[in-house]
Coordinates of C-alpha atoms (C1' of nucleotides) in Angstrom, one line a residue:
Chain A
M130 CA -9.8 -10.5 -9.0
K131 CA -8.4 -8.2 -11.7
A132 CA -5.9 -8.1 -14.0
R133 CA -4.4 -11.0 -15.1
R134 CA -1.0 -11.1 -17.8
P135 CA -2.6 -12.8 -21.0
S136 CA 1.1 -15.7 -20.5
C137 CA 0.5 -15.7 -17.3
T138 CA -2.5 -17.5 -15.5
D139 CA -2.6 -19.5 -12.5
S140 CA -1.4 -22.8 -14.4
G141 CA 2.5 -20.7 -14.0
S142 CA 4.7 -19.9 -16.6
E143 CA 7.4 -22.3 -16.2
S144 CA 6.5 -24.3 -18.7
S145 CA 8.4 -23.2 -21.7
E146 CA 11.7 -25.7 -20.4
L147 CA 10.2 -27.8 -18.4
D148 CA 7.5 -28.4 -21.4
S149 CA 10.2 -30.7 -23.2
K150 CA 10.5 -32.6 -19.7
S151 CA 8.4 -34.9 -17.7
P152 CA 4.9 -34.8 -17.4
E153 CA 5.3 -35.4 -13.7
K154 CA 7.6 -32.1 -12.7
Y155 CA 5.6 -30.1 -15.6
E156 CA 2.4 -30.8 -12.8
T157 CA 4.3 -30.3 -9.8
A158 CA 5.8 -27.0 -10.5
T159 CA 2.8 -26.3 -11.6
R160 CA 1.0 -27.1 -8.6
R161 CA 3.7 -25.2 -6.7
R162 CA 3.3 -22.1 -8.9
M163 CA -0.4 -21.7 -8.1
A164 CA -0.2 -22.4 -4.4
A165 CA 2.5 -19.6 -4.0
N166 CA 0.5 -17.1 -6.5
A167 CA -2.7 -18.4 -3.9
R168 CA -0.6 -17.3 -0.9
E169 CA 0.7 -14.6 -2.0
R170 CA -2.6 -12.8 -3.1
K171 CA -3.6 -14.0 0.7
R172 CA -0.5 -12.2 1.8
M173 CA -1.8 -8.8 0.1
Q174 CA -4.8 -9.3 1.4
G175 CA -3.8 -9.2 4.8
L176 CA -1.6 -5.9 4.0
N177 CA -4.7 -4.3 2.7
T178 CA -6.3 -5.3 5.6
A179 CA -3.8 -3.7 7.6
F180 CA -4.3 -0.6 5.5
D181 CA -7.7 -0.1 6.4
R182 CA -7.0 -0.6 10.1
L183 CA -5.1 1.9 9.7
R184 CA -6.8 4.5 8.1
K185 CA -9.3 4.3 10.3
V186 CA -7.6 5.5 12.8
V187 CA -6.2 8.2 10.8
P188 CA -7.1 11.7 10.1
Q189 CA -9.2 12.0 6.7
W190 CA -10.7 14.9 7.3
G191 CA -13.9 14.6 5.9
Q192 CA -12.8 13.4 2.5
D193 CA -15.1 11.5 0.9
K194 CA -12.5 9.6 -1.4
K195 CA -10.1 7.2 1.0
L196 CA -6.3 7.8 1.1
S197 CA -4.3 5.9 -0.2
K198 CA -1.9 3.4 0.6
Y199 CA 1.1 6.1 0.3
E200 CA -1.0 8.8 1.6
T201 CA -2.2 6.3 4.8
L202 CA 1.5 5.6 5.4
Q203 CA 2.7 9.5 5.2
M204 CA -0.7 10.6 7.8
A205 CA 0.1 7.8 10.4
L206 CA 3.5 9.5 10.1
S207 CA 2.2 13.2 11.0
Y208 CA -0.2 12.1 13.0
I209 CA 2.3 10.2 15.7
V210 CA 4.5 12.8 15.2
A211 CA 1.6 15.7 16.4
L212 CA 0.7 13.1 19.6
N213 CA 4.5 13.1 20.5
R214 CA 4.5 16.4 20.1
I215 CA 1.1 16.9 22.6
L216 CA 2.3 14.5 24.5
T217 CA 6.2 16.1 25.2
D218 CA 4.2 19.6 25.0
A219 CA 2.3 18.5 28.0
R220 CA 4.5 17.7 30.5
R221 CA 6.2 21.3 30.5
H222 CA 2.5 22.6 30.9
T223 CA 0.7 20.4 34.0
G224 CA -1.4 21.6 36.9
S225 CA -3.6 24.7 35.8
H226 CA -2.5 24.3 32.4
R227 CA -4.9 21.0 32.3
Q228 CA -6.8 22.9 30.2
W229 CA -4.8 23.3 27.5
L230 CA -3.9 19.9 27.1
D231 CA -8.0 19.1 27.5
L232 CA -8.2 21.3 24.4
Q233 CA -4.7 19.9 22.6
F234 CA -6.5 16.8 22.9
D235 CA -9.8 17.7 21.5
C236 CA -7.9 19.1 18.6
V237 CA -7.0 15.1 17.8
Q238 CA -10.5 13.7 17.9
P239 CA -11.5 12.1 14.8
E240 CA -15.0 14.5 15.7
N241 CA -13.1 17.0 16.1
Y242 CA -10.5 17.5 12.8
S243 CA -12.1 20.9 11.8
C244 CA -10.4 22.7 13.9
L245 CA -7.6 21.5 12.6
M246 CA -8.8 23.0 8.6
R247 CA -7.3 25.7 7.4
Y248 CA -8.1 27.8 4.1
D249 CA -5.6 27.9 1.2
S250 CA -7.0 31.0 -0.8
A251 CA -4.6 30.2 -3.5
T252 CA -6.0 26.4 -4.2
G253 CA -8.9 26.6 -2.7
Q254 CA -8.8 24.0 -1.0
E255 CA -8.9 23.3 2.4
Y256 CA -5.5 21.7 4.4
I257 CA -4.8 20.4 7.5
H258 CA -2.6 22.9 9.3
S259 CA 0.8 22.8 10.4
S260 CA 1.0 19.2 13.1
L261 CA -1.4 17.4 10.6
S262 CA 0.4 17.7 7.2
Y263 CA 3.2 15.9 6.1
Q264 CA 6.4 15.9 4.5
F265 CA 7.7 14.1 1.5
D266 CA 11.3 14.6 0.2
G267 CA 11.8 17.5 2.5
H268 CA 8.9 19.7 1.3
E269 CA 5.6 20.0 3.1
V270 CA 1.9 18.7 1.7
H271 CA -0.8 19.1 2.1
A272 CA -3.1 16.9 0.5
Chain B
dT110 C1' -7.1 10.6 -23.5
dA111 C1' -3.4 10.3 -19.8
dG112 C1' -2.4 9.5 -15.2
dG113 C1' -3.1 7.4 -10.7
dC114 C1' -3.8 3.5 -7.8
dC115 C1' -4.8 -1.2 -7.6
dA116 C1' -4.6 -6.5 -7.8
dT117 C1' -2.2 -10.5 -9.3
dC118 C1' 1.6 -12.6 -11.4
dT119 C1' 5.7 -14.2 -11.8
dG120 C1' 11.2 -14.9 -10.3
dG121 C1' 14.4 -14.0 -7.2
dT122 C1' 16.4 -13.9 -2.4
dC123 C1' 16.6 -15.9 2.3
dC124 C1' 15.1 -18.1 6.2
dT125 C1' 13.6 -22.0 8.4
Chain C
dA1467 C1' 12.3 -28.1 -0.4
dG1468 C1' 9.0 -24.4 0.7
dG1469 C1' 7.2 -20.6 2.3
dA1470 C1' 7.2 -15.3 3.5
dC1471 C1' 8.5 -11.4 1.3
dC1472 C1' 9.7 -8.2 -2.1
dA1473 C1' 10.3 -5.6 -6.7
dG1474 C1' 9.0 -5.9 -11.4
dA1475 C1' 5.4 -6.2 -15.2
dT1476 C1' 1.4 -5.7 -16.6
dG1477 C1' -3.5 -4.4 -17.4
dG1478 C1' -7.8 -2.3 -15.8
dC1479 C1' -10.6 0.7 -13.4
dC1480 C1' -11.6 5.4 -12.1
dT1481 C1' -11.1 10.8 -12.6
dA1482 C1' -9.8 15.1 -14.4

DNA sequence: TAGGCCATCTGGTCCT
DNA sequence: AGGACCAGATGGCCTA
């Protein structure tokens, strides 16, 4: 439970007009608002649970700080694109190139994200190379 | 202290 | 009528 608007408690705020009406209507509206608030909280908690599950399967390249919701979505998108690219390329590298496929597969395993890391000397920061960086408004972003 | 991120409340809209 | 979903507003927490 975090922020609450001073004027907006669980008792609801439809009171202004209803105050002048019957107490039953006010009570009904209050009860409905509280129920709606509770449902909304539950819905958002479900959404956050889904984000947490997504964070667990998406590359974080050893960041101690967890990805924001926006970053999680962008990274999931890039991760899917990267995996899709590997599958597409794999069709062209069959038989004797099995080793190549194994190498690609290894690179997208969480314990091996390091093989995708590059160092940006300008910023002094590491970032995920090409296939696992994400696009934002047409610009490539290295989070 | 400013800015980013987030949780919560709220009213509107759509659907059953 | 009531529930689900959404977007806007608001305020708290954290970090650079």
